[in-house]
Amino acid sequence: MSKKLAIGVIGAGRIGQIHAKALAFMVPRAEVACVSDLRLDAAKALADECGAAKTTDDYQDIINDKSIDAVCICSTTDTHAQIMEEAANVGKHVFCEKPIALELPAIDKALAAVKKAGIVLMLGFNRRYDSGNIAIRDAVSSGKVGIPELCLITSRDPAPPPLDHMKLTGGFFLDTSIHDFDIARFVLGDEPEEVFSYAACRVDPRIGEIGDFDTCMHTLRFKNGAFCNIDNSRRATYGYDQRVEVFGSKGSIATVNKLENNTVFADGDGIHTPPLQNFFLERYLAAYQAEGRIFVDCVQSGTQPPSGGYDGRISVVMAKAALKSVREKRPVRMEEVEA
């Protein structure tokens, strides 16, 4: 395929803006052909910025436009599966933000349509495309750290998102922990058997009033015998805290937090460094850009992306098992959720 891949971006919110700008400015073989959002003014603003010729407040216009090759689904969670299915049915390739849906039957229906159509489907697990996480995965898969024994993942947001946003995402586990569940599988190269989770509201009681959590810890047991501890919080006063470590029989490898810059200031009061990068846009900007390039590469080469439909499904299974664990105060095996 020599021409640019024409992509319709569905959703002009924060994540839609990130993907649209990455595709428009960092992926030479892609073009943002159309932007859709229920707020037409937001769609027009993003389209103007990205050089898209078309805008609409109805995503069906993108689905029905034969000149558009692929869709980038960045709309609200409750719309992902339906749009994915409709795009697959007309042969459009799909990049979709996580999760595919909140319930497994909806996920399975959408994935069945993808399989039947034979299109490329890539899930937006951006942390897989972070250079540090890739280095950890490579050290494990090459045997450099030996047999993996422990994996430690910290993911703490600087502040909670708006309550209205949290009501639409399916909860803390499906919105935040889902990334860490995926990274655990990614770096360990294995599948989980069991999860034991604790969760509470320690940041904002209003989050508890909508039935959600803001603080949690998950312990996963993998089939290869490795254990993984994941801690999540919606409040880190010092910035966006993102760390991964794998400890094995030969050694360990870990990522460190990224600072706003790499200067160090020393005076009579001590050694001072800049604060952590503020949030996910700054921390994972390069990963988002890599996602766009890899998606276009996969479509044009006919290969499958590193994060596909199965990864999207199993991450939801893990999140549901974790929620069941919290509610029942016991370890939960993955097959209990599948049943």
JSON list of C-alpha atoms in Angstrom, two decimals, residues 107-287:
[
{"chain": "A", "resi": 107, "resn": "ILE", "atom": "CA", "xyz": [-16.42, -8.10, 23.64]},
{"chain": "A", "resi": 108, "resn": "ASP", "atom": "CA", "xyz": [-16.89, -11.56, 22.13]},
{"chain": "A", "resi": 109, "resn": "LYS", "atom": "CA", "xyz": [-19.46, -10.28, 19.66]},
{"chain": "A", "resi": 110, "resn": "ALA", "atom": "CA", "xyz": [-17.17, -7.49, 18.50]},
{"chain": "A", "resi": 111, "resn": "LEU", "atom": "CA", "xyz": [-14.16, -9.81, 18.22]},
{"chain": "A", "resi": 112, "resn": "ALA", "atom": "CA", "xyz": [-16.20, -12.30, 16.21]},
{"chain": "A", "resi": 113, "resn": "ALA", "atom": "CA", "xyz": [-16.95, -9.54, 13.69]},
{"chain": "A", "resi": 114, "resn": "VAL", "atom": "CA", "xyz": [-13.24, -8.64, 13.55]},
{"chain": "A", "resi": 115, "resn": "LYS", "atom": "CA", "xyz": [-12.26, -12.25, 12.93]},
{"chain": "A", "resi": 116, "resn": "LYS", "atom": "CA", "xyz": [-14.88, -12.72, 10.22]},
{"chain": "A", "resi": 117, "resn": "ALA", "atom": "CA", "xyz": [-13.79, -9.55, 8.42]},
{"chain": "A", "resi": 118, "resn": "GLY", "atom": "CA", "xyz": [-10.07, -10.36, 8.66]},
{"chain": "A", "resi": 119, "resn": "ILE", "atom": "CA", "xyz": [-9.17, -6.78, 9.53]},
{"chain": "A", "resi": 120, "resn": "VAL", "atom": "CA", "xyz": [-6.32, -5.53, 11.69]},
{"chain": "A", "resi": 121, "resn": "LEU", "atom": "CA", "xyz": [-7.37, -4.74, 15.27]},
{"chain": "A", "resi": 122, "resn": "MET", "atom": "CA", "xyz": [-5.02, -2.97, 17.65]},
{"chain": "A", "resi": 123, "resn": "LEU", "atom": "CA", "xyz": [-5.85, -2.20, 21.28]},
{"chain": "A", "resi": 124, "resn": "GLY", "atom": "CA", "xyz": [-4.62, 1.02, 22.86]},
{"chain": "A", "resi": 125, "resn": "PHE", "atom": "CA", "xyz": [-2.35, -0.37, 25.57]},
{"chain": "A", "resi": 126, "resn": "ASN", "atom": "CA", "xyz": [0.14, 2.46, 25.14]},
{"chain": "A", "resi": 127, "resn": "ARG", "atom": "CA", "xyz": [2.47, 1.32, 27.90]},
{"chain": "A", "resi": 128, "resn": "ARG", "atom": "CA", "xyz": [3.53, -1.66, 25.79]},
{"chain": "A", "resi": 129, "resn": "TYR", "atom": "CA", "xyz": [5.20, 0.82, 23.45]},
{"chain": "A", "resi": 130, "resn": "ASP", "atom": "CA", "xyz": [7.22, 2.58, 26.15]},
{"chain": "A", "resi": 131, "resn": "SER", "atom": "CA", "xyz": [10.94, 1.98, 25.63]},
{"chain": "A", "resi": 132, "resn": "GLY", "atom": "CA", "xyz": [11.52, 1.12, 29.30]},
{"chain": "A", "resi": 133, "resn": "ASN", "atom": "CA", "xyz": [8.79, -1.50, 29.42]},
{"chain": "A", "resi": 134, "resn": "ILE", "atom": "CA", "xyz": [10.04, -2.98, 26.14]},
{"chain": "A", "resi": 135, "resn": "ALA", "atom": "CA", "xyz": [13.55, -3.24, 27.63]},
{"chain": "A", "resi": 136, "resn": "ILE", "atom": "CA", "xyz": [12.16, -5.12, 30.64]},
{"chain": "A", "resi": 137, "resn": "ARG", "atom": "CA", "xyz": [10.18, -7.47, 28.42]},
{"chain": "A", "resi": 138, "resn": "ASP", "atom": "CA", "xyz": [13.28, -8.15, 26.29]},
{"chain": "A", "resi": 139, "resn": "ALA", "atom": "CA", "xyz": [15.43, -8.82, 29.37]},
{"chain": "A", "resi": 140, "resn": "VAL", "atom": "CA", "xyz": [12.90, -11.38, 30.58]},
{"chain": "A", "resi": 141, "resn": "SER", "atom": "CA", "xyz": [12.32, -13.07, 27.22]},
{"chain": "A", "resi": 142, "resn": "SER", "atom": "CA", "xyz": [16.05, -13.33, 26.51]},
{"chain": "A", "resi": 143, "resn": "GLY", "atom": "CA", "xyz": [16.72, -14.96, 29.89]},
{"chain": "A", "resi": 144, "resn": "LYS", "atom": "CA", "xyz": [18.92, -12.08, 31.04]},
{"chain": "A", "resi": 145, "resn": "VAL", "atom": "CA", "xyz": [17.21, -11.88, 34.45]},
{"chain": "A", "resi": 146, "resn": "GLY", "atom": "CA", "xyz": [16.85, -15.64, 34.70]},
{"chain": "A", "resi": 147, "resn": "ILE", "atom": "CA", "xyz": [13.59, -17.23, 35.79]},
{"chain": "A", "resi": 148, "resn": "PRO", "atom": "CA", "xyz": [11.12, -14.46, 36.69]},
{"chain": "A", "resi": 149, "resn": "GLU", "atom": "CA", "xyz": [10.11, -14.67, 40.34]},
{"chain": "A", "resi": 150, "resn": "LEU", "atom": "CA", "xyz": [8.65, -11.27, 41.28]},
{"chain": "A", "resi": 151, "resn": "CYS", "atom": "CA", "xyz": [7.16, -8.40, 39.32]},
{"chain": "A", "resi": 152, "resn": "LEU", "atom": "CA", "xyz": [6.42, -5.08, 41.04]},
{"chain": "A", "resi": 153, "resn": "ILE", "atom": "CA", "xyz": [4.30, -2.42, 39.32]},
{"chain": "A", "resi": 154, "resn": "THR", "atom": "CA", "xyz": [3.44, 1.03, 40.67]},
{"chain": "A", "resi": 155, "resn": "SER", "atom": "CA", "xyz": [0.97, 3.26, 38.85]},
{"chain": "A", "resi": 156, "resn": "ARG", "atom": "CA", "xyz": [-0.26, 6.35, 40.69]},
{"chain": "A", "resi": 157, "resn": "ASP", "atom": "CA", "xyz": [-2.07, 9.29, 39.12]},
{"chain": "A", "resi": 158, "resn": "PRO", "atom": "CA", "xyz": [-1.39, 12.81, 40.38]},
{"chain": "A", "resi": 159, "resn": "ALA", "atom": "CA", "xyz": [-5.11, 13.45, 40.97]},
{"chain": "A", "resi": 160, "resn": "PRO", "atom": "CA", "xyz": [-8.49, 11.81, 40.29]},
{"chain": "A", "resi": 161, "resn": "PRO", "atom": "CA", "xyz": [-10.30, 12.56, 37.03]},
{"chain": "A", "resi": 162, "resn": "PRO", "atom": "CA", "xyz": [-13.70, 14.29, 37.15]},
{"chain": "A", "resi": 163, "resn": "LEU", "atom": "CA", "xyz": [-16.50, 12.24, 38.72]},
{"chain": "A", "resi": 164, "resn": "ASP", "atom": "CA", "xyz": [-18.53, 12.39, 35.51]},
{"chain": "A", "resi": 165, "resn": "HIS", "atom": "CA", "xyz": [-15.65, 10.73, 33.68]},
{"chain": "A", "resi": 166, "resn": "MET", "atom": "CA", "xyz": [-15.31, 7.98, 36.27]},
{"chain": "A", "resi": 167, "resn": "LYS", "atom": "CA", "xyz": [-19.00, 7.13, 35.95]},
{"chain": "A", "resi": 168, "resn": "LEU", "atom": "CA", "xyz": [-18.45, 6.21, 32.29]},
{"chain": "A", "resi": 169, "resn": "THR", "atom": "CA", "xyz": [-15.25, 4.14, 32.51]},
{"chain": "A", "resi": 170, "resn": "GLY", "atom": "CA", "xyz": [-16.43, 1.02, 34.32]},
{"chain": "A", "resi": 171, "resn": "GLY", "atom": "CA", "xyz": [-14.52, 1.77, 37.51]},
{"chain": "A", "resi": 172, "resn": "PHE", "atom": "CA", "xyz": [-10.95, 2.01, 38.76]},
{"chain": "A", "resi": 173, "resn": "PHE", "atom": "CA", "xyz": [-9.93, -1.50, 37.73]},
{"chain": "A", "resi": 174, "resn": "LEU", "atom": "CA", "xyz": [-11.22, -1.17, 34.15]},
{"chain": "A", "resi": 175, "resn": "ASP", "atom": "CA", "xyz": [-9.91, 2.36, 33.74]},
{"chain": "A", "resi": 176, "resn": "THR", "atom": "CA", "xyz": [-6.53, 2.31, 35.51]},
{"chain": "A", "resi": 177, "resn": "SER", "atom": "CA", "xyz": [-5.52, -1.14, 36.77]},
{"chain": "A", "resi": 178, "resn": "ILE", "atom": "CA", "xyz": [-6.28, -2.60, 33.33]},
{"chain": "A", "resi": 179, "resn": "HIS", "atom": "CA", "xyz": [-3.06, -1.02, 32.00]},
{"chain": "A", "resi": 180, "resn": "ASP", "atom": "CA", "xyz": [-1.04, -2.66, 34.76]},
{"chain": "A", "resi": 181, "resn": "PHE", "atom": "CA", "xyz": [-2.71, -6.04, 34.26]},
{"chain": "A", "resi": 182, "resn": "ASP", "atom": "CA", "xyz": [-1.67, -5.81, 30.61]},
{"chain": "A", "resi": 183, "resn": "ILE", "atom": "CA", "xyz": [1.89, -4.73, 31.40]},
{"chain": "A", "resi": 184, "resn": "ALA", "atom": "CA", "xyz": [2.28, -7.61, 33.86]},
{"chain": "A", "resi": 185, "resn": "ARG", "atom": "CA", "xyz": [1.38, -10.08, 31.11]},
{"chain": "A", "resi": 186, "resn": "PHE", "atom": "CA", "xyz": [3.55, -8.20, 28.63]},
{"chain": "A", "resi": 187, "resn": "VAL", "atom": "CA", "xyz": [6.79, -8.08, 30.64]},
{"chain": "A", "resi": 188, "resn": "LEU", "atom": "CA", "xyz": [6.44, -11.57, 32.12]},
{"chain": "A", "resi": 189, "resn": "GLY", "atom": "CA", "xyz": [5.36, -13.16, 28.83]},
{"chain": "A", "resi": 190, "resn": "ASP", "atom": "CA", "xyz": [2.89, -15.35, 30.67]},
{"chain": "A", "resi": 191, "resn": "GLU", "atom": "CA", "xyz": [-0.75, -15.65, 31.67]},
{"chain": "A", "resi": 192, "resn": "PRO", "atom": "CA", "xyz": [-2.26, -15.10, 35.13]},
{"chain": "A", "resi": 193, "resn": "GLU", "atom": "CA", "xyz": [-3.94, -17.87, 37.10]},
{"chain": "A", "resi": 194, "resn": "GLU", "atom": "CA", "xyz": [-5.23, -16.03, 40.15]},
{"chain": "A", "resi": 195, "resn": "VAL", "atom": "CA", "xyz": [-5.65, -12.56, 41.63]},
{"chain": "A", "resi": 196, "resn": "PHE", "atom": "CA", "xyz": [-6.17, -11.34, 45.20]},
{"chain": "A", "resi": 197, "resn": "SER", "atom": "CA", "xyz": [-7.11, -7.66, 45.44]},
{"chain": "A", "resi": 198, "resn": "TYR", "atom": "CA", "xyz": [-7.76, -5.05, 48.11]},
{"chain": "A", "resi": 199, "resn": "ALA", "atom": "CA", "xyz": [-9.40, -1.71, 47.35]},
{"chain": "A", "resi": 200, "resn": "ALA", "atom": "CA", "xyz": [-10.74, 1.29, 49.24]},
{"chain": "A", "resi": 201, "resn": "CYS", "atom": "CA", "xyz": [-11.51, 5.00, 49.04]},
{"chain": "A", "resi": 202, "resn": "ARG", "atom": "CA", "xyz": [-8.75, 6.94, 50.78]},
{"chain": "A", "resi": 203, "resn": "VAL", "atom": "CA", "xyz": [-8.53, 9.95, 48.46]},
{"chain": "A", "resi": 204, "resn": "ASP", "atom": "CA", "xyz": [-12.07, 11.25, 47.94]},
{"chain": "A", "resi": 205, "resn": "PRO", "atom": "CA", "xyz": [-15.23, 9.92, 49.63]},
{"chain": "A", "resi": 206, "resn": "ARG", "atom": "CA", "xyz": [-17.29, 11.04, 46.63]},
{"chain": "A", "resi": 207, "resn": "ILE", "atom": "CA", "xyz": [-15.60, 8.33, 44.59]},
{"chain": "A", "resi": 208, "resn": "GLY", "atom": "CA", "xyz": [-16.94, 5.76, 47.03]},
{"chain": "A", "resi": 209, "resn": "GLU", "atom": "CA", "xyz": [-20.40, 7.28, 46.72]},
{"chain": "A", "resi": 210, "resn": "ILE", "atom": "CA", "xyz": [-20.48, 6.35, 43.02]},
{"chain": "A", "resi": 211, "resn": "GLY", "atom": "CA", "xyz": [-19.39, 2.81, 43.88]},
{"chain": "A", "resi": 212, "resn": "ASP", "atom": "CA", "xyz": [-15.76, 3.11, 42.86]},
{"chain": "A", "resi": 213, "resn": "PHE", "atom": "CA", "xyz": [-12.30, 2.99, 44.49]},
{"chain": "A", "resi": 214, "resn": "ASP", "atom": "CA", "xyz": [-9.26, 5.26, 44.43]},
{"chain": "A", "resi": 215, "resn": "THR", "atom": "CA", "xyz": [-6.65, 3.08, 46.15]},
{"chain": "A", "resi": 216, "resn": "CYS", "atom": "CA", "xyz": [-5.92, -0.59, 45.52]},
{"chain": "A", "resi": 217, "resn": "MET", "atom": "CA", "xyz": [-3.38, -3.38, 45.57]},
{"chain": "A", "resi": 218, "resn": "HIS", "atom": "CA", "xyz": [-3.45, -6.53, 43.45]},
{"chain": "A", "resi": 219, "resn": "THR", "atom": "CA", "xyz": [-1.40, -9.70, 43.86]},
{"chain": "A", "resi": 220, "resn": "LEU", "atom": "CA", "xyz": [-1.30, -11.92, 40.78]},
{"chain": "A", "resi": 221, "resn": "ARG", "atom": "CA", "xyz": [-0.02, -15.47, 40.50]},
{"chain": "A", "resi": 222, "resn": "PHE", "atom": "CA", "xyz": [1.14, -16.44, 37.01]},
{"chain": "A", "resi": 223, "resn": "LYS", "atom": "CA", "xyz": [1.28, -19.87, 35.40]},
{"chain": "A", "resi": 224, "resn": "ASN", "atom": "CA", "xyz": [5.09, -19.79, 35.35]},
{"chain": "A", "resi": 225, "resn": "GLY", "atom": "CA", "xyz": [5.09, -19.39, 39.14]},
{"chain": "A", "resi": 226, "resn": "ALA", "atom": "CA", "xyz": [5.93, -15.68, 39.23]},
{"chain": "A", "resi": 227, "resn": "PHE", "atom": "CA", "xyz": [4.11, -13.34, 41.59]},
{"chain": "A", "resi": 228, "resn": "CYS", "atom": "CA", "xyz": [3.18, -9.78, 40.65]},
{"chain": "A", "resi": 229, "resn": "ASN", "atom": "CA", "xyz": [2.22, -6.96, 43.02]},
{"chain": "A", "resi": 230, "resn": "ILE", "atom": "CA", "xyz": [0.44, -3.94, 41.55]},
{"chain": "A", "resi": 231, "resn": "ASP", "atom": "CA", "xyz": [-0.36, -0.81, 43.54]},
{"chain": "A", "resi": 232, "resn": "ASN", "atom": "CA", "xyz": [-2.60, 1.95, 42.17]},
{"chain": "A", "resi": 233, "resn": "SER", "atom": "CA", "xyz": [-3.66, 5.30, 43.56]},
{"chain": "A", "resi": 234, "resn": "ARG", "atom": "CA", "xyz": [-5.56, 8.26, 42.16]},
{"chain": "A", "resi": 235, "resn": "ARG", "atom": "CA", "xyz": [-3.45, 10.70, 44.22]},
{"chain": "A", "resi": 236, "resn": "ALA", "atom": "CA", "xyz": [0.29, 11.20, 44.12]},
{"chain": "A", "resi": 237, "resn": "THR", "atom": "CA", "xyz": [1.10, 14.71, 45.31]},
{"chain": "A", "resi": 238, "resn": "TYR", "atom": "CA", "xyz": [4.58, 14.55, 43.76]},
{"chain": "A", "resi": 239, "resn": "GLY", "atom": "CA", "xyz": [3.50, 13.75, 40.17]},
{"chain": "A", "resi": 240, "resn": "TYR", "atom": "CA", "xyz": [2.80, 10.81, 37.87]},
{"chain": "A", "resi": 241, "resn": "ASP", "atom": "CA", "xyz": [4.43, 7.77, 39.49]},
{"chain": "A", "resi": 242, "resn": "GLN", "atom": "CA", "xyz": [5.14, 4.96, 37.00]},
{"chain": "A", "resi": 243, "resn": "ARG", "atom": "CA", "xyz": [7.55, 2.14, 37.82]},
{"chain": "A", "resi": 244, "resn": "VAL", "atom": "CA", "xyz": [8.00, -1.50, 36.79]},
{"chain": "A", "resi": 245, "resn": "GLU", "atom": "CA", "xyz": [10.48, -4.06, 38.13]},
{"chain": "A", "resi": 246, "resn": "VAL", "atom": "CA", "xyz": [11.06, -7.71, 37.36]},
{"chain": "A", "resi": 247, "resn": "PHE", "atom": "CA", "xyz": [13.24, -9.73, 39.76]},
{"chain": "A", "resi": 248, "resn": "GLY", "atom": "CA", "xyz": [14.58, -13.07, 38.59]},
{"chain": "A", "resi": 249, "resn": "SER", "atom": "CA", "xyz": [17.01, -15.84, 39.43]},
{"chain": "A", "resi": 250, "resn": "LYS", "atom": "CA", "xyz": [19.90, -14.00, 37.72]},
{"chain": "A", "resi": 251, "resn": "GLY", "atom": "CA", "xyz": [19.12, -10.41, 38.62]},
{"chain": "A", "resi": 252, "resn": "SER", "atom": "CA", "xyz": [16.56, -7.65, 38.29]},
{"chain": "A", "resi": 253, "resn": "ILE", "atom": "CA", "xyz": [15.62, -4.90, 35.88]},
{"chain": "A", "resi": 254, "resn": "ALA", "atom": "CA", "xyz": [13.49, -1.84, 36.59]},
{"chain": "A", "resi": 255, "resn": "THR", "atom": "CA", "xyz": [12.28, 1.42, 35.12]},
{"chain": "A", "resi": 256, "resn": "VAL", "atom": "CA", "xyz": [12.56, 4.68, 37.02]},
{"chain": "A", "resi": 257, "resn": "ASN", "atom": "CA", "xyz": [10.28, 7.70, 37.00]},
{"chain": "A", "resi": 258, "resn": "LYS", "atom": "CA", "xyz": [10.85, 10.40, 34.41]},
{"chain": "A", "resi": 259, "resn": "LEU", "atom": "CA", "xyz": [11.46, 13.94, 35.64]},
{"chain": "A", "resi": 260, "resn": "GLU", "atom": "CA", "xyz": [10.50, 17.22, 33.97]},
{"chain": "A", "resi": 261, "resn": "ASN", "atom": "CA", "xyz": [14.17, 17.59, 33.10]},
{"chain": "A", "resi": 262, "resn": "ASN", "atom": "CA", "xyz": [17.44, 15.90, 34.10]},
{"chain": "A", "resi": 263, "resn": "THR", "atom": "CA", "xyz": [19.06, 18.72, 36.07]},
{"chain": "A", "resi": 264, "resn": "VAL", "atom": "CA", "xyz": [20.29, 18.37, 39.64]},
{"chain": "A", "resi": 265, "resn": "PHE", "atom": "CA", "xyz": [20.66, 21.40, 41.93]},
{"chain": "A", "resi": 266, "resn": "ALA", "atom": "CA", "xyz": [22.81, 21.28, 45.06]},
{"chain": "A", "resi": 267, "resn": "ASP", "atom": "CA", "xyz": [22.95, 23.79, 47.89]},
{"chain": "A", "resi": 268, "resn": "GLY", "atom": "CA", "xyz": [23.30, 23.93, 51.65]},
{"chain": "A", "resi": 269, "resn": "ASP", "atom": "CA", "xyz": [19.87, 22.34, 52.11]},
{"chain": "A", "resi": 270, "resn": "GLY", "atom": "CA", "xyz": [20.68, 19.26, 50.06]},
{"chain": "A", "resi": 271, "resn": "ILE", "atom": "CA", "xyz": [20.43, 17.79, 46.57]},
{"chain": "A", "resi": 272, "resn": "HIS", "atom": "CA", "xyz": [17.33, 18.80, 44.60]},
{"chain": "A", "resi": 273, "resn": "THR", "atom": "CA", "xyz": [15.81, 17.41, 41.41]},
{"chain": "A", "resi": 274, "resn": "PRO", "atom": "CA", "xyz": [12.86, 18.63, 39.31]},
{"chain": "A", "resi": 275, "resn": "PRO", "atom": "CA", "xyz": [9.41, 17.11, 39.90]},
{"chain": "A", "resi": 276, "resn": "LEU", "atom": "CA", "xyz": [8.07, 14.10, 38.04]},
{"chain": "A", "resi": 277, "resn": "GLN", "atom": "CA", "xyz": [6.40, 14.59, 34.70]},
{"chain": "A", "resi": 278, "resn": "ASN", "atom": "CA", "xyz": [2.86, 15.70, 35.38]},
{"chain": "A", "resi": 279, "resn": "PHE", "atom": "CA", "xyz": [0.65, 13.05, 33.75]},
{"chain": "A", "resi": 280, "resn": "PHE", "atom": "CA", "xyz": [0.25, 10.38, 31.11]},
{"chain": "A", "resi": 281, "resn": "LEU", "atom": "CA", "xyz": [0.45, 12.71, 28.10]},
{"chain": "A", "resi": 282, "resn": "GLU", "atom": "CA", "xyz": [3.98, 13.85, 28.98]},
{"chain": "A", "resi": 283, "resn": "ARG", "atom": "CA", "xyz": [5.13, 10.47, 30.35]},
{"chain": "A", "resi": 284, "resn": "TYR", "atom": "CA", "xyz": [3.93, 8.35, 27.44]},
{"chain": "A", "resi": 285, "resn": "LEU", "atom": "CA", "xyz": [4.01, 10.79, 24.52]},
{"chain": "A", "resi": 286, "resn": "ALA", "atom": "CA", "xyz": [6.63, 8.76, 22.66]},
{"chain": "A", "resi": 287, "resn": "ALA", "atom": "CA", "xyz": [4.65, 5.57, 23.30]}
]
